[in-house]
mmCIF file of C-alpha atoms in Angstrom:
data_model
loop_
_atom_site.group_PDB
_atom_site.id
_atom_site.type_symbol
_atom_site.label_atom_id
_atom_site.label_comp_id
_atom_site.label_asym_id
_atom_site.label_seq_id
_atom_site.Cartn_x
_atom_site.Cartn_y
_atom_site.Cartn_z
ATOM 1 C CA MET A 1 0.000 0.000 0.000
ATOM 2 C CA LYS A 2 1.365 3.409 -1.023
ATOM 3 C CA PHE A 3 1.262 6.640 0.984
ATOM 4 C CA PHE A 4 0.809 9.887 -0.978
ATOM 5 C CA PHE A 5 1.578 13.091 0.920
ATOM 6 C CA PRO A 6 -0.599 16.103 -0.042
ATOM 7 C CA ASP A 7 1.187 19.320 -0.964
ATOM 8 C CA SER A 8 0.129 22.443 0.941
ATOM 9 C CA GLN A 9 3.343 24.417 0.413
ATOM 10 C CA ASP A 10 4.752 22.999 3.663
ATOM 11 C CA LEU A 11 8.490 23.639 3.513
ATOM 12 C CA VAL A 12 11.163 24.454 6.113
ATOM 13 C CA ASP A 13 13.989 26.962 5.989
ATOM 14 C CA PRO A 14 17.418 25.297 6.369
ATOM 15 C CA SER A 15 18.969 28.664 7.273
ATOM 16 C CA PHE A 16 16.776 29.136 10.352
ATOM 17 C CA ASP A 17 18.806 29.437 13.573
ATOM 18 C CA PHE A 18 16.918 27.912 16.511
ATOM 19 C CA VAL A 19 18.917 29.860 19.106
ATOM 20 C CA THR A 20 18.739 33.351 17.604
ATOM 21 C CA GLU A 21 15.510 32.550 15.698
ATOM 22 C CA LYS A 22 16.819 34.437 12.681
ATOM 23 C CA ARG A 23 17.136 33.344 9.054
ATOM 24 C CA ASN A 24 19.126 34.219 5.954
ATOM 25 C CA GLU A 25 17.756 37.529 4.676
ATOM 26 C CA ALA A 26 18.526 36.558 1.078
ATOM 27 C CA ARG A 27 16.376 33.423 1.323
ATOM 28 C CA ILE A 28 13.740 32.862 -1.384
ATOM 29 C CA ARG A 29 11.092 30.582 0.071
ATOM 30 C CA GLN A 30 10.297 27.978 -2.586
ATOM 31 C CA ARG A 31 13.764 28.018 -4.079
ATOM 32 C CA ASP A 32 15.757 27.720 -0.853
ATOM 33 C CA ASP A 33 13.355 25.999 1.552
ATOM 34 C CA LEU A 34 13.080 22.224 1.712
ATOM 35 C CA TYR A 35 10.244 19.769 1.179
ATOM 36 C CA ALA A 36 10.004 16.774 3.516
ATOM 37 C CA HIS A 37 11.528 14.509 0.849
ATOM 38 C CA GLU A 38 14.596 16.779 0.862
ATOM 39 C CA VAL A 39 14.941 16.901 4.648
ATOM 40 C CA PHE A 40 15.317 13.132 5.108
ATOM 41 C CA GLN A 41 17.941 10.858 3.596
ATOM 42 C CA ALA A 42 15.110 8.689 2.217
ATOM 43 C CA PRO A 43 11.699 10.218 1.306
ATOM 44 C CA PRO A 44 9.044 9.623 4.026
ATOM 45 C CA TYR A 45 6.307 8.810 1.500
ATOM 46 C CA ASP A 46 5.812 6.974 -1.787
ATOM 47 C CA GLY A 47 4.377 9.892 -3.719
ATOM 48 C CA MET A 48 2.838 13.334 -3.541
ATOM 49 C CA LEU A 49 -0.725 14.493 -4.091
ATOM 50 C CA VAL A 50 -0.990 17.951 -5.660
ATOM 51 C CA SER A 51 -4.290 19.763 -5.909
ATOM 52 C CA LYS A 52 -5.039 22.070 -8.833
ATOM 53 C CA ALA A 53 -6.824 24.351 -6.375
ATOM 54 C CA VAL A 54 -3.729 24.594 -4.149
ATOM 55 C CA VAL A 55 -1.609 25.611 -7.137
ATOM 56 C CA GLU A 56 -3.989 27.897 -9.027
ATOM 57 C CA GLY A 57 -6.819 28.603 -6.647
ATOM 58 C CA SER A 58 -10.461 28.025 -7.467
ATOM 59 C CA ASN A 59 -13.633 30.055 -7.831
ATOM 60 C CA GLY A 60 -11.976 33.381 -7.032
ATOM 61 C CA SER A 61 -9.516 32.113 -4.431
ATOM 62 C CA THR A 62 -5.803 32.536 -5.152
ATOM 63 C CA GLY A 63 -4.503 29.184 -3.892
ATOM 64 C CA ARG A 64 -1.259 28.784 -1.968
ATOM 65 C CA TYR A 65 1.092 29.523 -4.863
ATOM 66 C CA THR A 66 2.170 33.025 -5.849
ATOM 67 C CA LEU A 67 1.808 34.052 -9.497
ATOM 68 C CA GLY A 68 5.545 33.587 -9.925
ATOM 69 C CA GLN A 69 5.389 30.087 -8.448
ATOM 70 C CA GLN A 70 2.442 29.209 -10.683
ATOM 71 C CA ARG A 71 4.381 30.264 -13.798
ATOM 72 C CA ARG A 72 7.382 28.200 -12.730
ATOM 73 C CA PHE A 73 5.175 25.206 -11.903
ATOM 74 C CA PHE A 74 3.681 25.183 -15.405
ATOM 75 C CA ALA A 75 6.989 25.920 -17.124
ATOM 76 C CA GLU A 76 9.015 23.289 -15.233
ATOM 77 C CA GLY A 77 6.359 20.687 -14.462
ATOM 78 C CA VAL A 78 5.509 19.178 -11.104
ATOM 79 C CA ARG A 79 8.630 17.008 -10.824
ATOM 80 C CA GLU A 80 11.222 19.687 -11.420
ATOM 81 C CA PHE A 81 9.328 22.324 -9.440
ATOM 82 C CA MET A 82 9.105 20.073 -6.375
ATOM 83 C CA ARG A 83 12.543 18.559 -6.932
ATOM 84 C CA LEU A 84 11.114 15.052 -6.653
ATOM 85 C CA PRO A 85 13.204 11.863 -6.643
ATOM 86 C CA ASP A 86 13.117 10.034 -9.987
ATOM 87 C CA LYS A 87 10.890 7.145 -8.941
ATOM 88 C CA MET A 88 8.425 9.129 -6.824
ATOM 89 C CA GLU A 89 4.883 9.129 -8.216
ATOM 90 C CA VAL A 90 2.638 12.193 -8.365
ATOM 91 C CA MET A 91 -1.139 12.186 -8.125
ATOM 92 C CA GLY A 92 -3.296 15.204 -8.960
ATOM 93 C CA ASP A 93 -6.799 16.165 -7.935
ATOM 94 C CA CYS A 94 -9.015 19.176 -8.573
ATOM 95 C CA GLY A 95 -9.403 20.329 -4.950
ATOM 96 C CA ALA A 96 -13.112 19.723 -4.376
ATOM 97 C CA PHE A 97 -12.812 21.031 -0.809
ATOM 98 C CA THR A 98 -12.368 24.590 -2.152
ATOM 99 C CA TYR A 99 -15.769 24.688 -3.866
ATOM 100 C CA VAL A 100 -17.748 22.422 -1.554
ATOM 101 C CA LYS A 101 -20.361 25.177 -0.935
ATOM 102 C CA GLU A 102 -20.930 25.823 -4.634
ATOM 103 C CA PRO A 103 -23.842 24.223 -6.527
ATOM 104 C CA GLU A 104 -21.458 22.899 -9.207
ATOM 105 C CA PRO A 105 -17.693 22.494 -9.622
ATOM 106 C CA PRO A 106 -16.217 25.690 -11.159
ATOM 107 C CA VAL A 107 -13.673 23.772 -13.283
ATOM 108 C CA THR A 108 -14.023 21.920 -16.558
ATOM 109 C CA VAL A 109 -12.868 18.495 -17.637
ATOM 110 C CA GLU A 110 -10.617 20.082 -20.277
ATOM 111 C CA GLU A 111 -8.934 22.413 -17.752
ATOM 112 C CA VAL A 112 -8.248 19.662 -15.240
ATOM 113 C CA ALA A 113 -6.949 17.185 -17.837
ATOM 114 C CA ARG A 114 -4.670 19.847 -19.321
ATOM 115 C CA PHE A 115 -3.290 20.644 -15.858
ATOM 116 C CA TYR A 116 -2.399 16.996 -15.215
ATOM 117 C CA ASP A 117 -0.993 16.333 -18.676
ATOM 118 C CA GLU A 118 1.085 19.468 -19.184
ATOM 119 C CA CYS A 119 2.557 19.344 -15.668
ATOM 120 C CA GLY A 120 3.630 15.693 -15.870
ATOM 121 C CA PHE A 121 1.403 13.885 -13.348
ATOM 122 C CA ASP A 122 1.338 10.089 -13.126
ATOM 123 C CA TYR A 123 -2.312 9.957 -12.025
ATOM 124 C CA GLY A 124 -5.083 12.514 -12.454
ATOM 125 C CA ALA A 125 -8.387 12.455 -10.579
ATOM 126 C CA SER A 126 -11.727 13.187 -12.201
ATOM 127 C CA ILE A 127 -13.738 16.187 -10.991
ATOM 128 C CA ASP A 128 -15.896 15.380 -7.977
ATOM 129 C CA HIS A 129 -18.417 17.247 -5.845
ATOM 130 C CA ILE A 130 -18.171 16.394 -2.143
ATOM 131 C CA ILE A 131 -21.294 15.014 -0.453
ATOM 132 C CA LEU A 132 -21.490 16.468 3.042
ATOM 133 C CA ASP A 133 -23.892 13.937 4.567
ATOM 134 C CA TYR A 134 -23.074 10.391 5.577
ATOM 135 C CA ARG A 135 -26.288 8.615 6.580
ATOM 136 C CA PRO A 136 -25.980 4.807 6.440
ATOM 137 C CA GLU A 137 -29.497 4.454 7.875
ATOM 138 C CA TRP A 138 -30.856 5.728 4.573
ATOM 139 C CA ASP A 139 -29.956 2.325 3.109
ATOM 140 C CA HIS A 140 -32.638 0.763 5.325
ATOM 141 C CA SER A 141 -35.581 3.144 4.851
ATOM 142 C CA LEU A 142 -39.116 1.820 4.682
ATOM 143 C CA PRO A 143 -40.586 0.860 1.257
ATOM 144 C CA GLY A 144 -41.961 3.888 -0.557
ATOM 145 C CA ILE A 145 -39.975 6.337 1.576
ATOM 146 C CA ASP A 146 -36.919 8.035 0.051
ATOM 147 C CA PRO A 147 -35.047 10.016 2.730
ATOM 148 C CA VAL A 148 -32.111 10.948 0.476
ATOM 149 C CA THR A 149 -31.862 14.695 -0.050
ATOM 150 C CA GLU A 150 -31.867 16.257 -3.503
ATOM 151 C CA ASP A 151 -28.484 17.838 -2.790
ATOM 152 C CA CYS A 152 -26.877 14.432 -2.149
ATOM 153 C CA ARG A 153 -28.296 12.905 -5.303
ATOM 154 C CA THR A 154 -27.348 15.926 -7.426
ATOM 155 C CA ARG A 155 -23.761 15.920 -6.175
ATOM 156 C CA GLN A 156 -23.407 12.209 -6.904
ATOM 157 C CA GLU A 157 -24.922 12.588 -10.370
ATOM 158 C CA ILE A 158 -22.546 15.473 -11.136
ATOM 159 C CA THR A 159 -19.555 13.438 -9.943
ATOM 160 C CA ILE A 160 -20.517 10.390 -12.041
ATOM 161 C CA SER A 161 -21.279 12.483 -15.124
ATOM 162 C CA LEU A 162 -17.986 14.374 -14.910
ATOM 163 C CA ALA A 163 -16.091 11.096 -14.401
ATOM 164 C CA ARG A 164 -17.635 9.792 -17.640
ATOM 165 C CA ASP A 165 -16.716 12.969 -19.544
ATOM 166 C CA PHE A 166 -13.224 12.961 -18.042
ATOM 167 C CA ARG A 167 -12.474 9.398 -19.120
ATOM 168 C CA LYS A 168 -13.782 10.023 -22.641
ATOM 169 C CA HIS A 169 -11.696 13.174 -22.923
ATOM 170 C CA CYS A 170 -8.531 11.480 -21.622
ATOM 171 C CA LYS A 171 -8.964 8.601 -24.054
ATOM 172 C CA LYS A 172 -9.549 10.953 -26.978
ATOM 173 C CA GLN A 173 -6.554 13.138 -26.127
ATOM 174 C CA LYS A 174 -4.321 10.127 -25.351
ATOM 175 C CA VAL A 175 -3.058 11.731 -22.161
ATOM 176 C CA ALA A 176 0.188 10.579 -20.556
ATOM 177 C CA PHE A 177 -1.289 10.148 -17.073
ATOM 178 C CA GLU A 178 -3.598 7.398 -15.789
ATOM 179 C CA PRO A 179 -7.141 8.702 -15.139
ATOM 180 C CA LEU A 180 -8.302 8.158 -11.560
ATOM 181 C CA GLY A 181 -12.068 8.034 -11.144
ATOM 182 C CA VAL A 182 -13.557 9.568 -7.985
ATOM 183 C CA VAL A 183 -16.731 8.340 -6.270
ATOM 184 C CA GLN A 184 -18.863 10.147 -3.715
ATOM 185 C CA GLY A 185 -21.708 8.732 -1.623
ATOM 186 C CA TRP A 186 -23.824 9.177 1.487
ATOM 187 C CA SER A 187 -24.046 5.508 2.560
ATOM 188 C CA PRO A 188 -22.449 2.125 1.813
ATOM 189 C CA LYS A 189 -24.992 1.306 -0.923
ATOM 190 C CA SER A 190 -24.677 4.693 -2.601
ATOM 191 C CA TYR A 191 -20.892 4.392 -2.670
ATOM 192 C CA SER A 192 -21.243 0.904 -4.136
ATOM 193 C CA TYR A 193 -23.569 2.236 -6.836
ATOM 194 C CA ALA A 194 -21.174 5.039 -7.797
ATOM 195 C CA PHE A 195 -18.183 2.692 -7.772
ATOM 196 C CA SER A 196 -19.956 0.225 -10.052
ATOM 197 C CA ALA A 197 -20.800 3.025 -12.502
ATOM 198 C CA LEU A 198 -17.157 4.172 -12.740
ATOM 199 C CA GLN A 199 -15.795 0.656 -13.021
ATOM 200 C CA LYS A 200 -18.160 0.000 -15.944
ATOM 201 C CA MET A 201 -16.791 3.148 -17.634
ATOM 202 C CA GLY A 202 -13.391 1.455 -17.696
ATOM 203 C CA TYR A 203 -11.635 3.026 -14.722
ATOM 204 C CA GLN A 204 -9.076 0.644 -13.218
ATOM 205 C CA TYR A 205 -7.970 3.038 -10.479
ATOM 206 C CA ILE A 206 -10.801 4.506 -8.409
ATOM 207 C CA ALA A 207 -10.603 6.881 -5.455
ATOM 208 C CA ILE A 208 -13.200 7.027 -2.705
ATOM 209 C CA GLY A 209 -13.840 10.589 -1.570
ATOM 210 C CA GLY A 210 -15.697 12.099 1.373
ATOM 211 C CA LEU A 211 -14.194 9.689 3.925
ATOM 212 C CA VAL A 212 -12.339 12.185 6.153
ATOM 213 C CA PRO A 213 -15.115 12.651 8.759
ATOM 214 C CA LEU A 214 -16.030 8.943 8.819
ATOM 215 C CA LYS A 215 -15.004 6.587 11.612
ATOM 216 C CA SER A 216 -12.906 3.555 10.735
ATOM 217 C CA HIS A 217 -15.778 1.076 11.014
ATOM 218 C CA GLU A 218 -17.847 3.254 8.644
ATOM 219 C CA ILE A 219 -15.036 3.267 6.069
ATOM 220 C CA LEU A 220 -14.861 -0.513 6.338
ATOM 221 C CA GLN A 221 -18.624 -0.709 5.782
ATOM 222 C CA VAL A 222 -18.244 1.301 2.575
ATOM 223 C CA LEU A 223 -15.416 -0.961 1.374
ATOM 224 C CA GLU A 224 -17.413 -4.045 2.271
ATOM 225 C CA ALA A 225 -20.348 -2.792 0.172
ATOM 226 C CA ILE A 226 -18.030 -2.158 -2.789
ATOM 227 C CA SER A 227 -16.142 -5.438 -2.451
ATOM 228 C CA PRO A 228 -18.594 -7.790 -4.285
ATOM 229 C CA LYS A 229 -18.365 -5.597 -7.389
ATOM 230 C CA LEU A 230 -14.578 -5.114 -7.300
ATOM 231 C CA ARG A 231 -12.748 -6.656 -10.254
ATOM 232 C CA PRO A 232 -9.267 -8.146 -9.673
ATOM 233 C CA SER A 233 -7.758 -5.493 -11.969
ATOM 234 C CA THR A 234 -9.325 -2.534 -10.158
ATOM 235 C CA ARG A 235 -7.331 -0.673 -7.485
ATOM 236 C CA LEU A 236 -8.726 1.629 -4.819
ATOM 237 C CA HIS A 237 -7.373 4.850 -3.338
ATOM 238 C CA LEU A 238 -8.681 6.453 -0.127
ATOM 239 C CA PHE A 239 -8.726 10.252 -0.113
ATOM 240 C CA GLY A 240 -7.689 11.872 3.182
ATOM 241 C CA VAL A 241 -7.444 8.682 5.249
ATOM 242 C CA THR A 242 -4.519 7.308 7.280
ATOM 243 C CA ARG A 243 -5.844 4.776 9.842
ATOM 244 C CA LEU A 244 -2.764 2.539 9.769
ATOM 245 C CA ASP A 245 -4.265 0.183 12.349
ATOM 246 C CA HIS A 246 -6.708 -0.921 9.633
ATOM 247 C CA THR A 247 -4.226 -1.134 6.758
ATOM 248 C CA SER A 248 -4.420 -4.920 6.421
ATOM 249 C CA GLN A 249 -8.235 -4.779 6.355
ATOM 250 C CA PHE A 250 -8.197 -1.999 3.755
ATOM 251 C CA ALA A 251 -5.798 -4.032 1.611
ATOM 252 C CA LYS A 252 -8.155 -7.035 1.650
ATOM 253 C CA TYR A 253 -10.795 -4.808 0.063
ATOM 254 C CA GLY A 254 -8.528 -3.740 -2.808
ATOM 255 C CA VAL A 255 -7.063 -0.525 -1.384
ATOM 256 C CA VAL A 256 -3.569 0.060 -2.777
ATOM 257 C CA SER A 257 -2.981 3.680 -1.759
ATOM 258 C CA PHE A 258 -4.109 6.525 0.479
ATOM 259 C CA ASP A 259 -3.182 10.120 1.233
ATOM 260 C CA SER A 260 -3.347 12.236 4.367
ATOM 261 C CA THR A 261 -1.943 15.399 5.945
ATOM 262 C CA SER A 262 -3.004 14.287 9.435
ATOM 263 C CA PRO A 263 0.507 13.421 10.692
ATOM 264 C CA LEU A 264 1.726 16.887 9.695
ATOM 265 C CA ARG A 265 -1.308 18.828 10.902
ATOM 266 C CA GLN A 266 -1.465 17.004 14.222
ATOM 267 C CA ALA A 267 1.928 18.485 15.097
ATOM 268 C CA PHE A 268 0.404 21.944 15.538
ATOM 269 C CA LYS A 269 -3.381 21.734 15.116
ATOM 270 C CA GLU A 270 -4.198 19.586 18.158
ATOM 271 C CA ASP A 271 -4.117 20.094 21.944
ATOM 272 C CA ARG A 272 -2.302 16.779 22.387
ATOM 273 C CA ASP A 273 -0.726 13.943 20.374
ATOM 274 C CA ASN A 274 1.621 16.440 18.687
ATOM 275 C CA TYR A 275 4.749 14.272 18.577
ATOM 276 C CA TYR A 276 4.689 10.712 17.239
ATOM 277 C CA ALA A 277 6.902 8.122 18.881
ATOM 278 C CA LYS A 278 7.135 4.559 17.583
ATOM 279 C CA ASP A 279 4.273 3.184 19.676
ATOM 280 C CA ARG A 280 2.586 6.242 21.191
ATOM 281 C CA THR A 281 2.196 10.029 21.000
ATOM 282 C CA TYR A 282 3.177 12.957 23.223
ATOM 283 C CA VAL A 283 2.028 16.528 23.739
ATOM 284 C CA ALA A 284 4.447 19.223 22.519
ATOM 285 C CA ILE A 285 5.783 21.849 24.931
ATOM 286 C CA ARG A 286 4.105 25.228 24.493
ATOM 287 C CA VAL A 287 6.491 28.201 24.511
ATOM 288 C CA PRO A 288 4.502 30.952 22.745
ATOM 289 C CA GLN A 289 6.275 33.886 21.116
ATOM 290 C CA VAL A 290 5.647 37.087 23.067
ATOM 291 C CA ASP A 291 5.333 39.264 19.972
ATOM 292 C CA VAL A 292 3.076 36.805 18.111
ATOM 293 C CA ASN A 293 0.750 35.237 20.688
ATOM 294 C CA THR A 294 -2.518 37.198 20.509
ATOM 295 C CA LYS A 295 -3.733 36.378 24.013
ATOM 296 C CA LEU A 296 -0.432 37.431 25.565
ATOM 297 C CA LYS A 297 -0.208 40.632 23.498
ATOM 298 C CA ASN A 298 -3.698 41.611 24.674
ATOM 299 C CA ARG A 299 -2.720 40.997 28.300
ATOM 300 C CA ILE A 300 0.333 43.200 27.840
ATOM 301 C CA LEU A 301 -1.696 45.974 26.184
ATOM 302 C CA SER A 302 -4.309 45.852 28.958
ATOM 303 C CA GLY A 303 -1.636 46.182 31.625
ATOM 304 C CA GLU A 304 -2.223 42.732 33.144
ATOM 305 C CA VAL A 305 1.292 41.620 32.228
ATOM 306 C CA LYS A 306 4.545 43.555 31.960
ATOM 307 C CA GLN A 307 6.187 43.074 28.592
ATOM 308 C CA SER A 308 9.598 42.806 30.256
ATOM 309 C CA ASP A 309 8.349 39.942 32.452
ATOM 310 C CA ALA A 310 6.957 38.145 29.401
ATOM 311 C CA PHE A 311 10.227 38.386 27.468
ATOM 312 C CA ARG A 312 12.228 37.359 30.533
ATOM 313 C CA LEU A 313 10.154 34.222 31.123
ATOM 314 C CA GLU A 314 10.106 33.340 27.426
ATOM 315 C CA ARG A 315 13.916 33.442 27.239
ATOM 316 C CA ALA A 316 14.219 31.570 30.537
ATOM 317 C CA CYS A 317 12.031 28.724 29.214
ATOM 318 C CA LEU A 318 13.993 28.363 25.981
ATOM 319 C CA GLU A 319 17.343 28.402 27.797
ATOM 320 C CA ALA A 320 16.104 25.922 30.411
ATOM 321 C CA LEU A 321 14.898 23.536 27.697
ATOM 322 C CA ARG A 322 18.335 23.505 26.074
ATOM 323 C CA GLU A 323 20.038 23.039 29.424
ATOM 324 C CA PHE A 324 17.672 20.187 30.232
ATOM 325 C CA ASP A 325 18.543 18.531 26.923
ATOM 326 C CA ARG A 326 22.197 18.708 28.016
ATOM 327 C CA ARG A 327 21.134 17.197 31.384
ATOM 328 C CA ARG A 328 22.041 20.381 33.247
ATOM 329 C CA PHE A 329 18.577 21.496 34.381
ATOM 330 C CA PRO A 330 16.195 19.581 36.703
ATOM 331 C CA ARG A 331 13.020 18.241 35.129
ATOM 332 C CA LYS A 332 10.827 19.347 38.031
ATOM 333 C CA ASP A 333 12.117 22.922 37.848
ATOM 334 C CA LEU A 334 11.607 23.016 34.062
ATOM 335 C CA VAL A 335 7.979 21.872 34.353
ATOM 336 C CA GLN A 336 7.359 24.547 36.987
ATOM 337 C CA LEU A 337 8.967 27.258 34.826
ATOM 338 C CA LEU A 338 6.914 26.230 31.793
ATOM 339 C CA ALA A 339 3.729 26.282 33.877
ATOM 340 C CA GLU A 340 4.554 29.796 35.087
ATOM 341 C CA TYR A 341 5.025 31.060 31.530
ATOM 342 C CA ASN A 342 1.879 29.311 30.246
ATOM 343 C CA THR A 343 -0.122 30.968 33.039
ATOM 344 C CA LEU A 344 1.373 34.340 32.128
ATOM 345 C CA CYS A 345 0.252 33.729 28.529
ATOM 346 C CA GLY A 346 -3.315 33.219 29.750
ATOM 347 C CA SER A 347 -3.476 29.469 29.193
ATOM 348 C CA THR A 348 -6.113 27.641 31.241
ATOM 349 C CA ARG A 349 -4.830 24.191 30.278
ATOM 350 C CA ASN A 350 -2.564 22.426 32.766
ATOM 351 C CA TYR A 351 0.047 20.419 30.840
ATOM 352 C CA ALA A 352 2.246 19.646 33.858
ATOM 353 C CA SER A 353 1.720 15.875 33.978
ATOM 354 C CA GLU A 354 2.035 15.534 30.180
ATOM 355 C CA TYR A 355 5.219 17.629 30.128
ATOM 356 C CA GLU A 356 6.586 15.537 32.994
ATOM 357 C CA GLU A 357 5.959 12.367 30.994
ATOM 358 C CA LEU A 358 7.518 13.742 27.800
ATOM 359 C CA LEU A 359 10.608 15.088 29.574
ATOM 360 C CA ARG A 360 11.041 11.855 31.518
ATOM 361 C CA ASP A 361 10.921 9.674 28.388
ATOM 362 C CA ARG A 362 12.978 11.980 26.106
ATOM 363 C CA PRO A 363 11.594 10.298 22.941
ATOM 364 C CA TRP A 364 13.551 12.604 20.610
ATOM 365 C CA ASN A 365 16.766 10.929 21.847
ATOM 366 C CA ASP A 366 15.518 7.524 20.702
ATOM 367 C CA CYS A 367 14.418 8.673 17.231
ATOM 368 C CA GLN A 368 16.941 8.231 14.425
ATOM 369 C CA CYS A 369 15.161 10.524 11.942
ATOM 370 C CA ASP A 370 17.102 13.456 10.474
ATOM 371 C CA VAL A 371 14.813 16.014 12.164
ATOM 372 C CA CYS A 372 15.250 14.693 15.708
ATOM 373 C CA GLN A 373 18.967 14.168 15.217
ATOM 374 C CA ALA A 374 19.397 17.776 14.078
ATOM 375 C CA LEU A 375 16.992 19.554 16.458
ATOM 376 C CA GLY A 376 17.161 17.653 19.717
ATOM 377 C CA ILE A 377 14.592 18.943 22.189
ATOM 378 C CA ASP A 378 13.503 21.740 19.809
ATOM 379 C CA VAL A 379 11.493 19.162 17.857
ATOM 380 C CA VAL A 380 9.014 18.880 20.766
ATOM 381 C CA VAL A 381 8.707 22.649 21.279
ATOM 382 C CA PHE A 382 5.382 24.044 20.080
ATOM 383 C CA ARG A 383 6.553 27.418 18.765
ATOM 384 C CA GLY A 384 6.547 28.960 15.292
ATOM 385 C CA ALA A 385 6.360 27.348 11.867
ATOM 386 C CA GLU A 386 9.983 26.195 11.672
ATOM 387 C CA ARG A 387 9.735 23.961 14.749
ATOM 388 C CA ASN A 388 6.125 22.947 14.192
ATOM 389 C CA ARG A 389 6.565 21.944 10.544
ATOM 390 C CA ARG A 390 9.713 19.980 11.305
ATOM 391 C CA ARG A 391 7.810 18.107 14.030
ATOM 392 C CA GLY A 392 5.116 17.481 11.407
ATOM 393 C CA PHE A 393 7.764 16.117 9.029
ATOM 394 C CA HIS A 394 8.963 13.845 11.840
ATOM 395 C CA ASN A 395 5.378 12.597 12.293
ATOM 396 C CA VAL A 396 5.151 11.843 8.567
ATOM 397 C CA TYR A 397 8.446 9.932 8.837
ATOM 398 C CA VAL A 398 7.127 7.869 11.780
ATOM 399 C CA THR A 399 3.847 7.181 9.949
ATOM 400 C CA TYR A 400 5.650 6.000 6.821
ATOM 401 C CA ASN A 401 8.000 3.770 8.770
ATOM 402 C CA LYS A 402 5.043 2.199 10.545
ATOM 403 C CA LEU A 403 3.453 1.561 7.139
ATOM 404 C CA LYS A 404 6.677 -0.063 5.923
ATOM 405 C CA ARG A 405 6.687 -2.368 8.962
ATOM 406 C CA ILE A 406 3.096 -3.354 8.181
ATOM 407 C CA ARG A 407 4.107 -4.066 4.587
ATOM 408 C CA ARG A 408 6.964 -6.308 5.695
ATOM 409 C CA GLN A 409 4.702 -8.192 8.093
ATOM 410 C CA ALA A 410 2.162 -8.729 5.301
ATOM 411 C CA ILE A 411 4.867 -10.099 3.009
ATOM 412 C CA ARG A 412 6.098 -12.512 5.704
ATOM 413 C CA ALA A 413 2.521 -13.611 6.410
#
């Protein structure tokens, strides 16, 4: 099973100094900064997923790429622009999440196919329209009663119709990429119906969309409903799903690939589980920046906190963390100092016991990844994009290595 990592312009600056927190002033972000596959000696994923909407924007939005980056992307192609290893595969999609509130997708089959073909993608997804509801009970409604909303049916019909047009267009134009059909549904039976329709069109690689909010057992129910119709030659991709604990079950249902940003996002979007160890997760240590943290700035402006006290405690925490990493600062005193600064910042969450556990175990010392080896304790510090993204890269590395262990076990079995 392959892991595709979605591109969201997540790069890190190799010139960033973690002590002075300064960077090279001559740095040009996309040219000089590094992707995760450039940070590690071996790439921490099998391929990348690049959304047309992320590159170009959609329906009035500008996307994450500047105009200059967009021009370079189209001139160089996805591989050269992202400096990808030779054998790494690239999958493209249209970015349905950006127009989910619109009645119809604002892109055409011709535009999407041209984007994939001209930029050198290996796989290109058909245009889909996300269905927001997941209601498995609708599969068991009483005779004569149809609870399915018009919006759900319309979105599925649009997705199926565009998949048909996309495949016809790709065949006519003899595109260099493999078309990837996308299905949307609101229940196991509706997913099965959409899958069957796309498989009959001739798609041999089909992606299941709309799964992100579903629980693992619901995803398995969808796959189970599709399974009787699955041909031996048809492969499945899961959009936005990690769930490594269920990898072997997914594989039995024909899943050969998935993509997810969860390991990266969890590094700085969650209250806990920010740092992945081999068999568990840890909370990251909050050391907010005085001049960036909104809550703290408001407390300073209101007179509740002296700015000098805030800067003093901030520096004391960072210095104490480094001294602790050198085994020159007591753990108990560090936890107390961090608690004092978090209180000053207006935090109501008590992380003391979680910090105690993290500092006791020192998981960054046991990790052999390039990020942990280079950063030391800074990898578990929740502070600014350079630390947070690198911790996210570490999480991606841990996720991929867990997937590789699962692969090896499956081969032995």
